């Protein structure tokens, strides 16, 4: 079958990927935020989730956020990171459907942005560790959101590059997806 | 089904390499930070060291898929799609969860008091923090339940399942990054073959 611009097969493939991403990242976000955002309160599930995130976060209670009377299972920065992943994956996908070219232009330098924010986060952690400053939870949460969004921006940049190559090649290549 | 999938080498070995290395590293960092915690007097500094160690673990745990995709790229003569990279990352995350959980269990079997000592030390450090009593109690209960269930079959299974979900999803993201960094830049998309070659 010849793949033309906006082939239903290609569009369907990306939509499925987008949907799986939203579901998966929602699951991670729910796990990270803990019982405070869950519709039910399960001690067993909270313990298992807490244990799983122990390899992904220091989980210090004074660095965690309080939501509906419950502490998040990760620190403020990680909570921001997972929030940033979910929010940016969802938003970029919605923008991508309507204004793909605009998004492609906007994400042109996403890789540099990711490196810059990663350095900023590491500098913040190092400064705090050696006692130069103390960052409030709100700022750590914000830095986490930006870091998560930057990571997703790079991934969307890659996705759009792949789509661009598909469109570019569709006139001379045959689709086997 | 892509007709060219049959020509691609299997990625199982790459998944095991990435999952094995990262699962082992994550386990090592946990053990080192655990002993640092046990051997020192309870203090906020120790919690700071744990924070730094966990930051390393966090970065390491998400690099499993990067290692897998890099390893896989050594055997590729044609590019793969981002979806395939995400799949490699997902399986790598599952491998990380299985390897780290099993290594932790083996360590607990060899050193039965290790988890108990770590928990007591962490709780002692929590009590030095300026936190409301209910927050300290909630955190203590959660730690106690995690430790109580960790040795049982149910605890091991729930640890592997929940770890697989979280590490799998996060490594799926870095798996896509791995395709961009190690594979996609080298060769054009594989889903397409030149018509002139087929006709």
CSV table of C-alpha atoms in Angstrom, one decimal:
chain,number,residue,atom,x,y,z
A,1,UNK,CA,0.0,0.0,0.0
A,2,UNK,CA,1.3,3.4,-0.8
A,3,UNK,CA,1.5,5.8,2.2
A,4,UNK,CA,0.4,9.3,1.4
A,5,UNK,CA,0.5,12.3,3.7
A,6,UNK,CA,-1.7,11.7,6.7
A,7,UNK,CA,-2.1,8.0,6.0
A,8,UNK,CA,-4.7,6.5,8.3
A,9,UNK,CA,-2.4,3.7,9.2
A,10,UNK,CA,0.4,6.1,10.4
A,11,UNK,CA,-2.1,8.4,12.2
A,12,UNK,CA,-3.7,5.4,14.0
A,13,UNK,CA,-0.2,4.1,15.0
A,14,UNK,CA,0.7,7.5,16.6
A,15,UNK,CA,-2.7,7.9,18.2
A,16,UNK,CA,-2.4,4.5,19.9
A,17,UNK,CA,1.1,5.4,21.1
A,18,UNK,CA,-0.2,8.7,22.4
A,19,UNK,CA,-3.1,7.0,24.3
A,20,UNK,CA,-0.7,4.4,25.8
A,21,UNK,CA,1.6,7.2,26.9
A,22,UNK,CA,-1.2,9.1,28.6
A,23,UNK,CA,-2.4,6.0,30.4
A,24,UNK,CA,1.1,4.9,31.5
A,25,UNK,CA,2.2,8.3,32.7
A,26,UNK,CA,-1.2,8.8,34.5
A,27,UNK,CA,-0.4,5.5,36.4
A,28,UNK,CA,3.1,6.7,37.3
A,29,UNK,CA,1.7,10.1,38.4
A,30,UNK,CA,-1.0,8.4,40.6
A,31,UNK,CA,1.7,6.2,42.1
A,32,UNK,CA,4.0,9.1,42.8
A,33,UNK,CA,1.3,11.3,44.3
A,34,UNK,CA,0.2,8.6,46.7
A,35,UNK,CA,-3.0,8.0,48.6
A,36,UNK,CA,-3.9,11.7,48.7
A,37,UNK,CA,-5.1,11.6,45.1
A,38,UNK,CA,-6.3,8.0,45.0
A,39,UNK,CA,-10.1,7.4,45.0
A,40,UNK,CA,-9.6,4.7,47.7
A,41,UNK,CA,-7.2,4.2,50.6
A,42,UNK,CA,-5.3,0.9,50.5
A,43,UNK,CA,-2.5,0.4,52.9
A,44,UNK,CA,-1.1,-2.7,51.0
A,45,UNK,CA,-1.0,-0.8,47.7
A,46,UNK,CA,0.5,2.3,49.4
A,47,UNK,CA,3.3,0.1,50.9
A,48,UNK,CA,4.0,-1.7,47.6
A,49,UNK,CA,4.1,1.6,45.7
A,50,UNK,CA,6.2,3.3,48.4
A,51,UNK,CA,8.6,0.4,48.1
A,52,UNK,CA,8.8,0.6,44.3
A,53,UNK,CA,9.6,4.3,44.3
A,54,UNK,CA,12.3,3.8,46.9
A,55,UNK,CA,14.7,3.1,44.0
A,56,UNK,CA,13.6,6.3,42.2
A,57,UNK,CA,13.5,8.8,45.0
A,58,UNK,CA,14.9,9.5,48.5
A,59,UNK,CA,11.3,9.8,49.8
A,60,UNK,CA,12.3,12.1,52.7
A,61,UNK,CA,9.1,13.2,54.4
A,62,UNK,CA,10.2,16.8,55.0
A,63,UNK,CA,10.8,17.2,51.2
A,64,UNK,CA,7.5,15.6,50.3
A,65,UNK,CA,4.2,17.5,49.5
A,66,UNK,CA,1.1,17.2,51.6
A,67,UNK,CA,-2.0,16.4,49.5
A,68,UNK,CA,-5.4,15.9,51.2
A,69,UNK,CA,-3.7,15.1,54.5
A,70,UNK,CA,-1.4,12.5,52.9
A,71,UNK,CA,2.3,12.8,52.0
A,72,UNK,CA,3.3,12.1,48.4
A,73,UNK,CA,5.3,9.0,48.0
A,74,UNK,CA,8.1,10.9,46.3
A,75,UNK,CA,9.8,14.3,47.0
A,76,UNK,CA,8.5,17.6,45.6
A,77,UNK,CA,11.0,17.6,42.8
A,78,UNK,CA,10.1,14.1,41.7
A,79,UNK,CA,6.4,14.9,42.1
A,80,UNK,CA,7.0,17.8,39.7
A,81,UNK,CA,8.9,15.7,37.3
A,82,UNK,CA,6.1,13.1,37.0
A,83,UNK,CA,3.5,15.9,36.8
A,84,UNK,CA,5.6,17.5,34.0
A,85,UNK,CA,5.9,14.2,32.1
A,86,UNK,CA,2.1,13.7,32.2
A,87,UNK,CA,1.1,17.3,31.5
A,88,UNK,CA,3.5,17.9,28.7
A,89,UNK,CA,2.9,14.5,27.0
A,90,UNK,CA,-0.9,15.2,27.0
A,91,UNK,CA,-0.6,18.9,25.9
A,92,UNK,CA,2.0,18.4,23.2
A,93,UNK,CA,-0.1,15.5,21.8
A,94,UNK,CA,-3.1,17.8,21.6
A,95,UNK,CA,-1.1,20.6,20.0
A,96,UNK,CA,0.4,18.1,17.6
A,97,UNK,CA,-3.0,17.2,16.2
A,98,UNK,CA,-3.9,20.7,15.4
A,99,UNK,CA,-0.7,22.6,14.8
A,100,UNK,CA,2.0,20.1,14.1
A,101,UNK,CA,4.3,22.5,12.2
A,102,UNK,CA,4.1,25.1,15.0
A,103,UNK,CA,5.1,22.4,17.5
A,104,UNK,CA,7.9,21.2,15.3
A,105,UNK,CA,9.3,24.7,15.2
A,106,UNK,CA,8.9,25.2,18.9
A,107,UNK,CA,10.7,22.1,19.8
A,108,UNK,CA,13.6,22.7,17.5
A,109,UNK,CA,16.1,23.2,20.3
A,110,UNK,CA,14.5,20.9,22.9
A,111,UNK,CA,17.8,18.9,23.4
A,112,UNK,CA,19.7,22.0,24.5
A,113,UNK,CA,16.9,23.0,26.8
A,114,UNK,CA,16.9,19.5,28.4
A,115,UNK,CA,20.7,19.7,29.0
A,116,UNK,CA,20.3,23.2,30.5
A,117,UNK,CA,17.5,22.3,32.9
A,118,UNK,CA,19.4,19.1,33.9
A,119,UNK,CA,22.4,21.2,34.8
A,120,UNK,CA,20.2,23.7,36.7
A,121,UNK,CA,18.6,20.8,38.8
A,122,UNK,CA,22.0,19.2,39.6
A,123,UNK,CA,23.4,22.6,40.6
A,124,UNK,CA,20.4,23.2,42.8
A,125,UNK,CA,20.8,19.7,44.5
A,126,UNK,CA,24.6,20.3,45.0
A,127,UNK,CA,24.1,23.8,46.4
A,128,UNK,CA,21.5,22.6,48.8
A,129,UNK,CA,23.6,19.6,49.8
A,130,UNK,CA,26.7,21.7,50.7
A,131,UNK,CA,24.5,24.2,52.5
A,132,UNK,CA,24.8,27.2,50.1
A,133,UNK,CA,21.0,27.7,50.0
A,134,UNK,CA,17.7,26.0,50.8
A,135,UNK,CA,15.2,25.7,48.0
A,136,UNK,CA,11.6,25.9,48.9
A,137,UNK,CA,9.3,22.9,48.0
A,138,UNK,CA,7.4,25.0,45.5
A,139,UNK,CA,10.6,25.9,43.5
A,140,UNK,CA,11.8,22.2,43.6
A,141,UNK,CA,8.3,21.2,42.3
A,142,UNK,CA,8.6,23.8,39.5
A,143,UNK,CA,12.1,22.7,38.5
A,144,UNK,CA,10.8,19.1,38.4
A,145,UNK,CA,7.9,20.1,36.1
A,146,UNK,CA,10.3,21.9,33.7
A,147,UNK,CA,12.7,18.9,33.7
A,148,UNK,CA,9.8,16.5,32.9
A,149,UNK,CA,8.5,18.8,30.2
A,150,UNK,CA,11.9,19.1,28.7
A,151,UNK,CA,12.3,15.3,28.5
A,152,UNK,CA,9.0,15.0,26.8
A,153,UNK,CA,9.8,17.8,24.4
A,154,UNK,CA,12.9,15.9,23.2
A,155,UNK,CA,10.8,12.8,22.7
A,156,UNK,CA,8.1,14.7,20.7
A,157,UNK,CA,10.9,16.3,18.7
A,158,UNK,CA,12.0,12.8,17.8
A,159,UNK,CA,8.5,11.6,17.1
A,160,UNK,CA,7.9,14.6,14.8
A,161,UNK,CA,11.2,13.9,13.0
A,162,UNK,CA,10.1,10.4,12.4
A,163,UNK,CA,6.8,11.5,11.0
A,164,UNK,CA,8.6,14.1,8.9
A,165,UNK,CA,10.8,11.3,7.4
A,166,UNK,CA,7.7,9.2,6.7
A,167,UNK,CA,6.1,12.1,4.9
A,168,UNK,CA,9.2,12.9,3.0
A,169,UNK,CA,9.7,9.4,1.9
A,170,UNK,CA,6.1,8.6,1.3
A,171,UNK,CA,6.3,9.7,-2.4
A,172,UNK,CA,9.1,7.3,-3.2
A,173,UNK,CA,8.9,4.6,-0.6
A,174,UNK,CA,6.3,2.0,0.1
A,175,UNK,CA,4.8,1.7,3.6
A,176,UNK,CA,5.0,-1.7,5.4
A,177,UNK,CA,3.9,-0.6,8.9
B,1,UNK,CA,3.0,-7.1,11.1
B,2,UNK,CA,5.9,-5.4,9.5
B,3,UNK,CA,7.5,-7.6,6.8
B,4,UNK,CA,11.0,-6.4,7.8
B,5,UNK,CA,10.6,-7.4,11.4
B,6,UNK,CA,11.7,-10.9,10.5
B,7,UNK,CA,15.1,-9.5,9.4
B,8,UNK,CA,15.7,-7.7,12.7
B,9,UNK,CA,17.9,-9.4,15.3
B,10,UNK,CA,16.3,-10.4,18.6
B,11,UNK,CA,16.5,-7.7,21.3
B,12,UNK,CA,16.2,-10.1,24.2
B,13,UNK,CA,19.9,-10.2,24.9
B,14,UNK,CA,20.1,-6.4,24.8
B,15,UNK,CA,17.2,-6.2,27.3
B,16,UNK,CA,19.0,-8.6,29.6
B,17,UNK,CA,22.2,-6.7,29.4
B,18,UNK,CA,20.6,-3.3,30.1
B,19,UNK,CA,18.3,-4.7,32.8
B,20,UNK,CA,21.0,-6.8,34.4
B,21,UNK,CA,23.6,-3.9,34.6
B,22,UNK,CA,21.1,-1.3,35.9
B,23,UNK,CA,19.3,-3.7,38.2
B,24,UNK,CA,22.7,-4.7,39.7
B,25,UNK,CA,23.8,-1.0,40.0
B,26,UNK,CA,20.5,0.0,41.6
B,27,UNK,CA,20.8,-2.8,44.1
B,28,UNK,CA,24.4,-1.8,44.9
B,29,UNK,CA,23.5,1.8,45.5
B,30,UNK,CA,20.7,0.7,47.8
B,31,UNK,CA,23.0,-1.6,49.8
B,32,UNK,CA,25.8,1.1,50.1
B,33,UNK,CA,23.3,3.7,51.2
B,34,UNK,CA,21.8,1.2,53.6
B,35,UNK,CA,25.1,0.5,55.3
B,36,UNK,CA,26.0,4.2,55.4
B,37,UNK,CA,22.7,4.7,57.2
B,38,UNK,CA,23.2,1.9,59.7
B,39,UNK,CA,26.9,2.6,60.5
B,40,UNK,CA,26.3,6.3,61.3
B,41,UNK,CA,24.6,8.1,64.1
B,42,UNK,CA,21.1,9.2,63.1
B,43,UNK,CA,21.3,12.7,61.6
B,44,UNK,CA,19.9,14.9,58.9
B,45,UNK,CA,23.4,14.6,57.1
B,46,UNK,CA,22.8,10.8,56.7
B,47,UNK,CA,19.5,11.5,55.1
B,48,UNK,CA,21.3,14.0,52.8
B,49,UNK,CA,23.7,11.2,51.8
B,50,UNK,CA,20.8,9.0,51.1
B,51,UNK,CA,19.2,11.7,49.0
B,52,UNK,CA,22.4,12.0,46.9
B,53,UNK,CA,22.7,8.2,46.6
B,54,UNK,CA,19.0,8.0,45.5
B,55,UNK,CA,19.6,10.8,43.0
B,56,UNK,CA,22.2,8.6,41.4
B,57,UNK,CA,19.9,5.5,41.5
B,58,UNK,CA,17.2,7.6,39.9
B,59,UNK,CA,19.4,8.5,37.0
B,60,UNK,CA,20.8,5.0,36.8
B,61,UNK,CA,17.3,3.3,36.8
B,62,UNK,CA,16.2,5.4,33.8
B,63,UNK,CA,19.4,4.7,31.8
B,64,UNK,CA,18.6,1.0,31.5
B,65,UNK,CA,16.8,1.5,28.2
B,66,UNK,CA,19.7,3.7,26.9
B,67,UNK,CA,22.1,0.8,27.6
B,68,UNK,CA,19.8,-1.7,25.9
B,69,UNK,CA,19.2,0.4,22.8
B,70,UNK,CA,22.9,1.2,22.5
B,71,UNK,CA,23.7,-2.5,22.8
B,72,UNK,CA,21.0,-3.4,20.3
B,73,UNK,CA,22.3,-0.8,17.8
B,74,UNK,CA,25.6,-2.7,17.6
B,75,UNK,CA,23.7,-5.6,15.9
B,76,UNK,CA,21.5,-3.5,13.6
B,77,UNK,CA,22.1,-2.9,9.9
B,78,UNK,CA,18.8,-1.1,9.5
B,79,UNK,CA,17.0,1.4,11.8
B,80,UNK,CA,14.1,0.7,14.0
B,81,UNK,CA,11.0,2.8,14.9
B,82,UNK,CA,10.4,4.7,18.1
B,83,UNK,CA,7.7,2.2,19.0
B,84,UNK,CA,10.3,-0.6,19.0
B,85,UNK,CA,12.6,1.5,21.2
B,86,UNK,CA,9.7,2.0,23.7
B,87,UNK,CA,9.1,-1.7,23.7
B,88,UNK,CA,12.8,-2.4,24.4
B,89,UNK,CA,12.7,0.1,27.2
B,90,UNK,CA,9.5,-1.4,28.7
B,91,UNK,CA,11.1,-4.9,28.8
B,92,UNK,CA,14.3,-3.4,30.2
B,93,UNK,CA,12.3,-1.8,33.0
B,94,UNK,CA,10.7,-5.1,33.8
B,95,UNK,CA,14.2,-6.7,33.8
B,96,UNK,CA,15.5,-4.0,36.2
B,97,UNK,CA,12.5,-4.6,38.6
B,98,UNK,CA,13.1,-8.4,38.6
B,99,UNK,CA,16.9,-8.3,38.9
B,100,UNK,CA,16.9,-5.7,41.7
B,101,UNK,CA,14.1,-7.4,43.6
B,102,UNK,CA,15.8,-10.8,43.4
B,103,UNK,CA,19.2,-9.4,44.4
B,104,UNK,CA,17.5,-7.6,47.4
B,105,UNK,CA,15.9,-10.8,48.4
B,106,UNK,CA,19.2,-12.7,48.2
B,107,UNK,CA,20.9,-10.1,50.3
B,108,UNK,CA,18.1,-10.2,52.9
B,109,UNK,CA,18.5,-14.0,53.1
B,110,UNK,CA,22.2,-13.6,53.6
B,111,UNK,CA,21.8,-10.7,56.1
B,112,UNK,CA,18.4,-11.2,57.8
B,113,UNK,CA,18.9,-8.2,60.1
B,114,UNK,CA,19.8,-5.7,57.3
B,115,UNK,CA,16.3,-4.4,56.5
B,116,UNK,CA,15.4,-4.2,60.2
B,117,UNK,CA,18.5,-2.2,61.0
B,118,UNK,CA,18.0,0.2,58.1
B,119,UNK,CA,14.4,0.8,59.0
B,120,UNK,CA,15.2,1.5,62.7
B,121,UNK,CA,18.0,3.9,61.6
B,122,UNK,CA,15.8,5.7,59.2
B,123,UNK,CA,13.0,6.0,61.7
B,124,UNK,CA,15.5,7.4,64.3
B,125,UNK,CA,16.5,10.0,61.7
B,126,UNK,CA,12.9,10.9,60.9
B,127,UNK,CA,12.4,11.7,64.6
B,128,UNK,CA,15.1,14.3,64.4
B,129,UNK,CA,13.3,16.2,61.7
B,130,UNK,CA,11.0,19.1,62.5
B,131,UNK,CA,7.8,17.3,61.3
B,132,UNK,CA,4.3,17.0,62.8
B,133,UNK,CA,3.9,13.8,64.8
B,134,UNK,CA,1.2,12.4,62.5
B,135,UNK,CA,3.6,12.7,59.4
B,136,UNK,CA,6.3,10.8,61.2
B,137,UNK,CA,3.9,8.2,62.3
B,138,UNK,CA,2.4,7.8,58.8
B,139,UNK,CA,5.9,7.4,57.3
B,140,UNK,CA,7.0,4.9,60.0
B,141,UNK,CA,3.9,2.8,59.4
B,142,UNK,CA,4.5,2.7,55.7
B,143,UNK,CA,8.2,1.7,56.2
B,144,UNK,CA,7.1,-0.9,58.7
B,145,UNK,CA,4.5,-2.4,56.3
B,146,UNK,CA,7.0,-2.4,53.4
B,147,UNK,CA,9.6,-4.2,55.5
B,148,UNK,CA,7.1,-6.7,57.0
B,149,UNK,CA,5.8,-7.7,53.5
B,150,UNK,CA,9.2,-7.6,51.8
B,151,UNK,CA,10.1,-11.3,52.5
B,152,UNK,CA,6.8,-12.9,51.7
B,153,UNK,CA,5.8,-14.3,48.3
B,154,UNK,CA,3.1,-11.6,48.1
B,155,UNK,CA,5.6,-8.9,49.0
B,156,UNK,CA,8.1,-10.1,46.4
B,157,UNK,CA,5.4,-10.4,43.7
B,158,UNK,CA,3.9,-7.0,44.5
B,159,UNK,CA,7.4,-5.5,44.4
B,160,UNK,CA,8.2,-7.0,41.0
B,161,UNK,CA,4.8,-6.0,39.6
B,162,UNK,CA,4.7,-2.4,40.8
B,163,UNK,CA,8.4,-2.0,40.0
B,164,UNK,CA,7.8,-3.4,36.5
B,165,UNK,CA,5.0,-0.9,35.9
B,166,UNK,CA,6.9,2.2,37.0
B,167,UNK,CA,10.4,1.2,35.7
B,168,UNK,CA,8.8,-0.1,32.5
B,169,UNK,CA,7.0,3.1,31.7
B,170,UNK,CA,9.9,5.4,32.6
B,171,UNK,CA,12.4,3.2,30.6
B,172,UNK,CA,10.0,3.2,27.6
B,173,UNK,CA,10.5,7.0,27.4
B,174,UNK,CA,14.3,6.6,27.6
B,175,UNK,CA,14.1,3.7,25.1
B,176,UNK,CA,12.7,6.2,22.6
B,177,UNK,CA,15.5,8.6,23.4
B,178,UNK,CA,18.0,5.7,22.9
B,179,UNK,CA,16.6,5.2,19.3
B,180,UNK,CA,17.1,8.9,18.6
B,181,UNK,CA,20.7,8.9,20.1
B,182,UNK,CA,22.1,5.6,18.9
B,183,UNK,CA,20.0,4.4,16.0
B,184,UNK,CA,17.9,6.9,14.2
B,185,UNK,CA,20.6,9.3,13.4
B,186,UNK,CA,22.7,6.7,11.6
B,187,UNK,CA,20.1,5.3,9.1
B,188,UNK,CA,16.7,6.4,7.7
B,189,UNK,CA,13.4,4.9,8.9
B,190,UNK,CA,13.1,1.1,8.4
B,191,UNK,CA,9.4,1.0,7.9
B,192,UNK,CA,9.9,1.9,4.3
B,193,UNK,CA,11.7,0.1,1.5
B,194,UNK,CA,12.5,1.5,-1.8
B,195,UNK,CA,9.8,0.5,-4.4
B,196,UNK,CA,12.5,0.2,-7.0
B,197,UNK,CA,14.0,-2.7,-4.9
B,198,UNK,CA,10.7,-4.6,-4.8
B,199,UNK,CA,9.7,-4.2,-8.4
